[in-house]
PDB file of C-alpha atoms and ligand atoms in Angstrom:
ATOM      1  CA  UNK E   1      16.039   6.241 -24.515  1.00  0.00           C
ATOM      2  CA  UNK E   2      12.487   5.650 -23.416  1.00  0.00           C
ATOM      3  CA  UNK E   3      13.945   5.024 -19.862  1.00  0.00           C
ATOM      4  CA  UNK E   4      15.965   8.190 -19.675  1.00  0.00           C
ATOM      5  CA  UNK E   5      12.814  10.058 -20.758  1.00  0.00           C
ATOM      6  CA  UNK E   6      10.831   8.462 -18.142  1.00  0.00           C
ATOM      7  CA  UNK E   7      13.368   9.282 -15.193  1.00  0.00           C
ATOM      8  CA  UNK E   8      13.431  12.949 -16.493  1.00  0.00           C
ATOM      9  CA  UNK E   9       9.778  13.161 -16.471  1.00  0.00           C
ATOM     10  CA  UNK E  10       9.562  11.646 -13.100  1.00  0.00           C
ATOM     11  CA  UNK E  11      12.342  14.174 -11.800  1.00  0.00           C
ATOM     12  CA  UNK E  12      10.034  16.956 -13.469  1.00  0.00           C
ATOM     13  CA  UNK E  13       6.885  15.847 -11.738  1.00  0.00           C
ATOM     14  CA  UNK E  14       8.699  15.630  -8.257  1.00  0.00           C
ATOM     15  CA  UNK E  15      10.223  18.993  -8.816  1.00  0.00           C
ATOM     16  CA  UNK E  16       6.899  20.660  -9.367  1.00  0.00           C
ATOM     17  CA  UNK E  17       4.602  18.755  -7.009  1.00  0.00           C
ATOM     18  CA  UNK E  18       6.830  17.520  -3.916  1.00  0.00           C
ATOM     19  CA  UNK E  19       8.305  19.974  -1.399  1.00  0.00           C
ATOM     20  CA  UNK E  20      11.399  19.208   0.858  1.00  0.00           C
ATOM     21  CA  UNK E  21      10.153  16.939   3.547  1.00  0.00           C
ATOM     22  CA  UNK E  22      12.426  16.506   6.559  1.00  0.00           C
ATOM     23  CA  UNK E  23      10.085  14.252   8.336  1.00  0.00           C
ATOM     24  CA  UNK E  24       9.849  11.555   5.601  1.00  0.00           C
ATOM     25  CA  UNK E  25      13.508  12.027   4.612  1.00  0.00           C
ATOM     26  CA  UNK E  26      14.464  11.322   8.203  1.00  0.00           C
ATOM     27  CA  UNK E  27      12.354   8.143   8.302  1.00  0.00           C
ATOM     28  CA  UNK E  28      13.761   7.037   4.961  1.00  0.00           C
ATOM     29  CA  UNK E  29      17.311   7.662   6.426  1.00  0.00           C
ATOM     30  CA  UNK E  30      16.730   5.626   9.283  1.00  0.00           C
ATOM     31  CA  UNK E  31      15.235   2.669   7.209  1.00  0.00           C
ATOM     32  CA  UNK E  32      18.487   3.078   4.965  1.00  0.00           C
ATOM     33  CA  UNK E  33      20.760   3.176   7.919  1.00  0.00           C
ATOM     34  CA  UNK E  34      19.043  -0.002   9.336  1.00  0.00           C
ATOM     35  CA  UNK E  35      19.684  -1.896   6.070  1.00  0.00           C
ATOM     36  CA  UNK E  36      16.043  -2.120   5.077  1.00  0.00           C
ATOM     37  CA  UNK E  37      15.647  -2.847   1.136  1.00  0.00           C
ATOM     38  CA  UNK E  38      14.508   0.152  -0.610  1.00  0.00           C
ATOM     39  CA  UNK E  39      11.062  -1.285  -1.559  1.00  0.00           C
ATOM     40  CA  UNK E  40       8.965   1.484  -0.342  1.00  0.00           C
ATOM     41  CA  UNK E  41       6.381   3.446  -2.406  1.00  0.00           C
ATOM     42  CA  UNK E  42       7.951   6.015  -4.571  1.00  0.00           C
ATOM     43  CA  UNK E  43       7.062   9.839  -3.042  1.00  0.00           C
ATOM     44  CA  UNK E  44       4.505  10.698  -5.768  1.00  0.00           C
ATOM     45  CA  UNK E  45       2.608   7.454  -4.850  1.00  0.00           C
ATOM     46  CA  UNK E  46       2.904   8.161  -1.208  1.00  0.00           C
ATOM     47  CA  UNK E  47       1.222  11.372  -1.979  1.00  0.00           C
ATOM     48  CA  UNK E  48      -1.443   9.681  -3.951  1.00  0.00           C
ATOM     49  CA  UNK E  49      -2.162   7.640  -0.780  1.00  0.00           C
ATOM     50  CA  UNK E  50      -2.438  10.576   1.220  1.00  0.00           C
ATOM     51  CA  UNK E  51      -4.788  12.231  -1.126  1.00  0.00           C
ATOM     52  CA  UNK E  52      -7.031   9.076  -1.734  1.00  0.00           C
ATOM     53  CA  UNK E  53      -7.199   8.995   2.408  1.00  0.00           C
ATOM     54  CA  UNK E  54      -8.206  12.734   2.281  1.00  0.00           C
ATOM     55  CA  UNK E  55     -10.754  12.121  -0.448  1.00  0.00           C
ATOM     56  CA  UNK E  56     -12.386   9.441   1.556  1.00  0.00           C
ATOM     57  CA  UNK E  57     -12.082  11.319   4.678  1.00  0.00           C
ATOM     58  CA  UNK E  58     -10.567   8.193   6.240  1.00  0.00           C
ATOM     59  CA  UNK E  59     -10.918   7.711   9.699  1.00  0.00           C
ATOM     60  CA  UNK E  60      -9.774   3.982   9.576  1.00  0.00           C
ATOM     61  CA  UNK E  61      -6.936   3.087   7.324  1.00  0.00           C
ATOM     62  CA  UNK E  62      -5.281  -0.465   7.229  1.00  0.00           C
ATOM     63  CA  UNK E  63      -2.060  -1.198   5.694  1.00  0.00           C
ATOM     64  CA  UNK E  64      -0.622  -4.756   4.841  1.00  0.00           C
ATOM     65  CA  UNK E  65       3.167  -4.582   4.756  1.00  0.00           C
ATOM     66  CA  UNK E  66       4.820  -1.772   6.956  1.00  0.00           C
ATOM     67  CA  UNK E  67       8.535  -2.061   6.099  1.00  0.00           C
ATOM     68  CA  UNK E  68       9.941   0.941   7.836  1.00  0.00           C
ATOM     69  CA  UNK E  69       6.568   2.819   7.797  1.00  0.00           C
ATOM     70  CA  UNK E  70       7.373   5.082   4.881  1.00  0.00           C
ATOM     71  CA  UNK E  71       3.957   4.550   3.179  1.00  0.00           C
ATOM     72  CA  UNK E  72       2.350   4.454   6.562  1.00  0.00           C
ATOM     73  CA  UNK E  73       3.369   8.108   7.335  1.00  0.00           C
ATOM     74  CA  UNK E  74       1.727   9.245   4.056  1.00  0.00           C
ATOM     75  CA  UNK E  75      -1.332   7.479   4.891  1.00  0.00           C
ATOM     76  CA  UNK E  76      -1.326   8.935   8.423  1.00  0.00           C
ATOM     77  CA  UNK E  77      -1.193  12.394   6.800  1.00  0.00           C
ATOM     78  CA  UNK E  78      -4.381  11.865   4.911  1.00  0.00           C
ATOM     79  CA  UNK E  79      -6.132  10.664   8.117  1.00  0.00           C
ATOM     80  CA  UNK E  80      -9.365  12.688   9.178  1.00  0.00           C
ATOM     81  CA  UNK E  81      -9.368  14.336  12.573  1.00  0.00           C
ATOM     82  CA  UNK E  82      -9.350  11.478  15.045  1.00  0.00           C
ATOM     83  CA  UNK E  83      -8.563   8.986  12.584  1.00  0.00           C
ATOM     84  CA  UNK E  84      -6.164   5.924  13.020  1.00  0.00           C
ATOM     85  CA  UNK E  85      -4.011   3.836  10.762  1.00  0.00           C
ATOM     86  CA  UNK E  86      -3.437  -0.076  11.422  1.00  0.00           C
ATOM     87  CA  UNK E  87      -0.396  -1.376   9.872  1.00  0.00           C
ATOM     88  CA  UNK E  88       0.431  -4.998   9.707  1.00  0.00           C
ATOM     89  CA  UNK E  89       4.212  -6.439   9.488  1.00  0.00           C
ATOM     90  CA  UNK E  90       5.685  -9.833   9.929  1.00  0.00           C
ATOM     91  CA  UNK E  91       9.196  -9.057  10.666  1.00  0.00           C
ATOM     92  CA  UNK E  92       9.463  -7.491  14.317  1.00  0.00           C
ATOM     93  CA  UNK E  93      12.699  -5.669  13.355  1.00  0.00           C
ATOM     94  CA  UNK E  94      10.857  -3.926  10.413  1.00  0.00           C
ATOM     95  CA  UNK E  95       7.990  -3.001  12.912  1.00  0.00           C
ATOM     96  CA  UNK E  96      10.408  -1.714  15.616  1.00  0.00           C
ATOM     97  CA  UNK E  97      12.178   0.643  13.006  1.00  0.00           C
ATOM     98  CA  UNK E  98       8.609   1.766  11.722  1.00  0.00           C
ATOM     99  CA  UNK E  99       7.358   2.199  15.255  1.00  0.00           C
ATOM    100  CA  UNK E 100      10.560   4.512  15.911  1.00  0.00           C
ATOM    101  CA  UNK E 101       9.698   6.497  12.849  1.00  0.00           C
ATOM    102  CA  UNK E 102       6.265   6.990  13.698  1.00  0.00           C
ATOM    103  CA  UNK E 103       7.285   8.509  17.180  1.00  0.00           C
ATOM    104  CA  UNK E 104       9.974  10.816  15.469  1.00  0.00           C
ATOM    105  CA  UNK E 105       7.307  11.868  13.220  1.00  0.00           C
ATOM    106  CA  UNK E 106       5.095  12.830  15.949  1.00  0.00           C
ATOM    107  CA  UNK E 107       2.416  10.292  14.617  1.00  0.00           C
ATOM    108  CA  UNK E 108       2.825   7.495  17.322  1.00  0.00           C
ATOM    109  CA  UNK E 109      -0.802   7.983  18.624  1.00  0.00           C
ATOM    110  CA  UNK E 110      -2.274   7.670  15.206  1.00  0.00           C
ATOM    111  CA  UNK E 111      -0.667   4.439  14.109  1.00  0.00           C
ATOM    112  CA  UNK E 112      -0.739   0.822  15.277  1.00  0.00           C
ATOM    113  CA  UNK E 113       1.696  -1.701  14.145  1.00  0.00           C
ATOM    114  CA  UNK E 114       0.536  -5.477  14.601  1.00  0.00           C
ATOM    115  CA  UNK E 115       3.429  -7.848  14.087  1.00  0.00           C
ATOM    116  CA  UNK E 116       2.488 -11.199  12.713  1.00  0.00           C
ATOM    117  CA  UNK E 117       1.467 -12.759   9.370  1.00  0.00           C
ATOM    118  CA  UNK E 118      -0.900 -10.607   8.023  1.00  0.00           C
ATOM    119  CA  UNK E 119      -3.411 -13.200   7.230  1.00  0.00           C
ATOM    120  CA  UNK E 120      -3.806 -13.935  10.861  1.00  0.00           C
ATOM    121  CA  UNK E 121      -3.976 -10.186  11.946  1.00  0.00           C
ATOM    122  CA  UNK E 122      -6.787  -9.589   9.263  1.00  0.00           C
ATOM    123  CA  UNK E 123      -8.714 -12.477  10.601  1.00  0.00           C
ATOM    124  CA  UNK E 124      -8.360 -11.026  13.922  1.00  0.00           C
ATOM    125  CA  UNK E 125      -9.325  -7.803  12.970  1.00  0.00           C
ATOM    126  CA  UNK E 126     -12.414  -9.013  11.429  1.00  0.00           C
ATOM    127  CA  UNK E 127     -13.437 -11.108  14.869  1.00  0.00           C
ATOM    128  CA  UNK E 128     -12.810  -8.056  16.753  1.00  0.00           C
ATOM    129  CA  UNK E 129     -14.935  -5.929  14.511  1.00  0.00           C
ATOM    130  CA  UNK E 130     -12.121  -3.309  14.141  1.00  0.00           C
ATOM    131  CA  UNK E 131     -13.426  -2.415  10.658  1.00  0.00           C
ATOM    132  CA  UNK E 132     -14.920  -1.059   8.493  1.00  0.00           C
ATOM    133  CA  UNK E 133     -11.769   0.460   7.172  1.00  0.00           C
ATOM    134  CA  UNK E 134     -12.089   3.353   4.660  1.00  0.00           C
ATOM    135  CA  UNK E 135      -8.923   2.667   2.810  1.00  0.00           C
ATOM    136  CA  UNK E 136      -6.769  -0.434   2.591  1.00  0.00           C
ATOM    137  CA  UNK E 137      -3.570  -0.667   1.226  1.00  0.00           C
ATOM    138  CA  UNK E 138      -2.003  -4.025   0.175  1.00  0.00           C
ATOM    139  CA  UNK E 139       1.898  -4.013  -0.075  1.00  0.00           C
ATOM    140  CA  UNK E 140       3.310  -7.285   1.239  1.00  0.00           C
ATOM    141  CA  UNK E 141       4.373 -10.701   0.020  1.00  0.00           C
ATOM    142  CA  UNK E 142       2.772 -10.927  -3.290  1.00  0.00           C
ATOM    143  CA  UNK E 143       1.638 -14.549  -3.442  1.00  0.00           C
ATOM    144  CA  UNK E 144      -0.897 -13.787  -0.712  1.00  0.00           C
ATOM    145  CA  UNK E 145      -2.154 -10.783  -2.442  1.00  0.00           C
ATOM    146  CA  UNK E 146      -5.572 -12.602  -3.597  1.00  0.00           C
ATOM    147  CA  UNK E 147      -6.118 -13.779   0.036  1.00  0.00           C
ATOM    148  CA  UNK E 148      -5.285 -10.054   1.467  1.00  0.00           C
ATOM    149  CA  UNK E 149      -7.683  -8.817  -1.231  1.00  0.00           C
ATOM    150  CA  UNK E 150     -10.731 -11.149  -0.009  1.00  0.00           C
ATOM    151  CA  UNK E 151     -10.048 -10.119   3.800  1.00  0.00           C
ATOM    152  CA  UNK E 152      -9.876  -6.406   2.583  1.00  0.00           C
ATOM    153  CA  UNK E 153     -13.260  -6.638   0.964  1.00  0.00           C
ATOM    154  CA  UNK E 154     -14.559  -8.166   4.180  1.00  0.00           C
ATOM    155  CA  UNK E 155     -13.085  -5.502   6.152  1.00  0.00           C
ATOM    156  CA  UNK E 156     -14.277  -2.625   3.995  1.00  0.00           C
ATOM    157  CA  UNK E 157     -17.703  -0.822   3.687  1.00  0.00           C
ATOM    158  CA  UNK E 158     -19.463   0.429   0.354  1.00  0.00           C
ATOM    159  CA  UNK E 159     -17.140   3.138  -1.116  1.00  0.00           C
ATOM    160  CA  UNK E 160     -13.865   1.941   0.695  1.00  0.00           C
ATOM    161  CA  UNK E 161     -10.945   1.690  -1.460  1.00  0.00           C
ATOM    162  CA  UNK E 162      -8.527  -0.882  -1.769  1.00  0.00           C
ATOM    163  CA  UNK E 163      -5.063  -0.170  -3.487  1.00  0.00           C
ATOM    164  CA  UNK E 164      -2.851  -2.935  -4.288  1.00  0.00           C
ATOM    165  CA  UNK E 165       1.070  -2.118  -5.186  1.00  0.00           C
ATOM    166  CA  UNK E 166       3.244  -3.808  -7.758  1.00  0.00           C
ATOM    167  CA  UNK E 167       0.572  -4.912  -9.907  1.00  0.00           C
ATOM    168  CA  UNK E 168       2.593  -4.767 -13.234  1.00  0.00           C
ATOM    169  CA  UNK E 169       6.242  -5.987 -12.272  1.00  0.00           C
ATOM    170  CA  UNK E 170       7.811  -4.932 -15.514  1.00  0.00           C
ATOM    171  CA  UNK E 171       5.199  -6.680 -17.493  1.00  0.00           C
ATOM    172  CA  UNK E 172       5.845 -10.197 -15.911  1.00  0.00           C
ATOM    173  CA  UNK E 173       1.907 -10.434 -15.227  1.00  0.00           C
ATOM    174  CA  UNK E 174       1.479 -11.168 -18.754  1.00  0.00           C
ATOM    175  CA  UNK E 175       3.032 -14.484 -18.452  1.00  0.00           C
ATOM    176  CA  UNK E 176      -0.165 -16.611 -18.101  1.00  0.00           C
ATOM    177  CA  UNK E 177       1.928 -19.934 -17.739  1.00  0.00           C
ATOM    178  CA  UNK E 178       4.502 -18.441 -15.198  1.00  0.00           C
ATOM    179  CA  UNK E 179       5.736 -20.570 -12.262  1.00  0.00           C
ATOM    180  CA  UNK E 180       6.961 -17.522 -10.487  1.00  0.00           C
ATOM    181  CA  UNK E 181       4.738 -17.350  -7.374  1.00  0.00           C
ATOM    182  CA  UNK E 182       4.756 -13.325  -7.389  1.00  0.00           C
ATOM    183  CA  UNK E 183       3.200 -13.285 -10.801  1.00  0.00           C
ATOM    184  CA  UNK E 184       0.658 -16.007  -9.932  1.00  0.00           C
ATOM    185  CA  UNK E 185      -0.496 -14.383  -6.991  1.00  0.00           C
ATOM    186  CA  UNK E 186      -0.987 -11.034  -8.837  1.00  0.00           C
ATOM    187  CA  UNK E 187      -2.745 -12.918 -11.648  1.00  0.00           C
ATOM    188  CA  UNK E 188      -5.006 -14.488  -9.177  1.00  0.00           C
ATOM    189  CA  UNK E 189      -5.801 -11.019  -7.705  1.00  0.00           C
ATOM    190  CA  UNK E 190      -6.593  -9.720 -10.918  1.00  0.00           C
ATOM    191  CA  UNK E 191      -8.970 -12.660 -11.786  1.00  0.00           C
ATOM    192  CA  UNK E 192     -10.403 -12.197  -8.364  1.00  0.00           C
ATOM    193  CA  UNK E 193     -11.034  -8.710  -8.446  1.00  0.00           C
ATOM    194  CA  UNK E 194     -12.670  -9.146 -11.895  1.00  0.00           C
ATOM    195  CA  UNK E 195     -15.143 -11.635 -10.971  1.00  0.00           C
ATOM    196  CA  UNK E 196     -16.245  -9.963  -7.655  1.00  0.00           C
ATOM    197  CA  UNK E 197     -19.428  -8.445  -7.995  1.00  0.00           C
ATOM    198  CA  UNK E 198     -18.913  -6.329  -4.784  1.00  0.00           C
ATOM    199  CA  UNK E 199     -16.058  -4.109  -6.370  1.00  0.00           C
ATOM    200  CA  UNK E 200     -15.192  -2.018  -9.394  1.00  0.00           C
ATOM    201  CA  UNK E 201     -11.456  -2.019 -10.199  1.00  0.00           C
ATOM    202  CA  UNK E 202      -8.936  -0.068 -12.361  1.00  0.00           C
ATOM    203  CA  UNK E 203      -5.137  -0.101 -12.633  1.00  0.00           C
ATOM    204  CA  UNK E 204      -2.533   1.981 -14.040  1.00  0.00           C
ATOM    205  CA  UNK E 205       0.950   1.312 -14.948  1.00  0.00           C
ATOM    206  CA  UNK E 206       3.927   3.552 -13.378  1.00  0.00           C
ATOM    207  CA  UNK E 207       7.279   4.268 -14.413  1.00  0.00           C
ATOM    208  CA  UNK E 208      10.115   6.371 -13.120  1.00  0.00           C
ATOM    209  CA  UNK E 209      12.947   5.707 -10.628  1.00  0.00           C
ATOM    210  CA  UNK E 210      11.171   2.678  -9.213  1.00  0.00           C
ATOM    211  CA  UNK E 211      11.215   1.004 -12.656  1.00  0.00           C
ATOM    212  CA  UNK E 212       8.142  -0.031 -14.380  1.00  0.00           C
ATOM    213  CA  UNK E 213       5.242  -1.281 -12.327  1.00  0.00           C
ATOM    214  CA  UNK E 214       1.684  -0.406 -11.432  1.00  0.00           C
ATOM    215  CA  UNK E 215      -1.004   0.230  -8.812  1.00  0.00           C
ATOM    216  CA  UNK E 216      -4.530  -1.097  -8.797  1.00  0.00           C
ATOM    217  CA  UNK E 217      -7.413   0.904  -7.108  1.00  0.00           C
ATOM    218  CA  UNK E 218     -10.463  -1.073  -6.331  1.00  0.00           C
ATOM    219  CA  UNK E 219     -13.650   0.336  -5.096  1.00  0.00           C
ATOM    220  CA  UNK E 220     -16.018  -1.565  -2.844  1.00  0.00           C
ATOM    221  CA  UNK E 221     -19.578  -1.096  -4.226  1.00  0.00           C
ATOM    222  CA  UNK E 222     -21.900  -3.502  -2.327  1.00  0.00           C
ATOM    223  CA  UNK E 223     -21.541  -4.498   1.310  1.00  0.00           C
ATOM    224  CA  UNK E 224     -19.530  -7.535   1.941  1.00  0.00           C
ATOM    225  CA  UNK E 225     -21.658 -10.122   3.380  1.00  0.00           C
ATOM    226  CA  UNK E 226     -19.991 -12.725   6.101  1.00  0.00           C
TER     227      UNK E 226
HETATM  228  N1  SAM N   1       4.547  -0.515   2.450  1.00  0.00           N
HETATM  229  C1  SAM N   1       5.848  -0.223   2.681  1.00  0.00           C
HETATM  230  C2  SAM N   1       6.200   1.253   2.132  1.00  0.00           C
HETATM  231  O1  SAM N   1       5.696   1.473   0.834  1.00  0.00           O
HETATM  232  O2  SAM N   1       6.975   1.931   2.857  1.00  0.00           O
HETATM  233  C3  SAM N   1       6.646  -1.233   1.975  1.00  0.00           C
HETATM  234  C4  SAM N   1       6.291  -2.637   2.356  1.00  0.00           C
HETATM  235  S1  SAM N   1       7.364  -3.830   1.691  1.00  0.00           S
HETATM  236  C5  SAM N   1       7.153  -3.926   0.143  1.00  0.00           C
HETATM  237  C6  SAM N   1       6.855  -5.369   2.392  1.00  0.00           C
HETATM  238  C7  SAM N   1       6.636  -5.809   3.702  1.00  0.00           C
HETATM  239  O3  SAM N   1       5.742  -6.760   3.886  1.00  0.00           O
HETATM  240  C8  SAM N   1       8.055  -6.107   4.262  1.00  0.00           C
HETATM  241  O4  SAM N   1       8.273  -5.253   5.280  1.00  0.00           O
HETATM  242  C9  SAM N   1       7.845  -7.540   4.785  1.00  0.00           C
HETATM  243  O5  SAM N   1       8.469  -7.757   5.928  1.00  0.00           O
HETATM  244  C10 SAM N   1       6.135  -7.732   4.811  1.00  0.00           C
HETATM  245  N2  SAM N   1       5.544  -9.078   4.996  1.00  0.00           N
HETATM  246  C11 SAM N   1       6.152  -9.960   4.212  1.00  0.00           C
HETATM  247  N3  SAM N   1       5.284 -11.250   4.550  1.00  0.00           N
HETATM  248  C12 SAM N   1       4.394 -10.649   5.154  1.00  0.00           C
HETATM  249  C13 SAM N   1       3.312 -11.222   6.219  1.00  0.00           C
HETATM  250  N4  SAM N   1       3.041 -12.621   5.591  1.00  0.00           N
HETATM  251  N5  SAM N   1       2.498 -10.577   6.860  1.00  0.00           N
HETATM  252  C14 SAM N   1       2.889  -9.200   7.022  1.00  0.00           C
HETATM  253  N6  SAM N   1       3.932  -8.738   6.496  1.00  0.00           N
HETATM  254  C15 SAM N   1       4.485  -9.320   5.678  1.00  0.00           C
END
């Protein structure tokens, strides 16, 4: 079937482009042992985040939705010398597991976890003048994605990238009349990004062991005004 073919191709790409990775394997094992849901990015997508960070020579990275810190470790690996990742997480237990993973990965001094609702943390980062962030990865509760996107633009600079995960959801996003709050949130994100003159956006579908989904990549082109 088509699905078997997608899985075989996913495996083929992994075999070619990913090496054994004891640090991330240990982090994932700790997440599994703690009973966290396996909703982290796929390894090949984590690597894309690292490569984007490198291409941007990112010194400041912001992540919305930490879970156990799997994607955060990939992002931190892409930081420029002296750079820092700030990652936002609602659930203190997730944050605690992530923090232990960062320390075990030797990345404790490069990553700060902020616990609380991400909308509050983003507002606080803006007030503190913590930005601009070179790369912002949005991967938390989907209904708030349009609001995270608005804050992300405010916390960015021209040239920054905003990456949004799970923007396809096996095609569920096509349902214009859907009452599903995740679908509504993502459709509102597409509409907002499309209408925002300060950004240019693309998205691509992904298939493989994590099913059929997609990533949006948004580039900020104009300075946000407050
Ligand atoms: N980025 C992670 C990775 O790839 O390894 C996965 C993140 S997981 C999909 C989403 C996370 O967002 C969960 O840990 C959840 O607790 C967190 N979350 C949900 N609502 C949130 C909110 N309002 N503010 C901050 N984090 C939230």
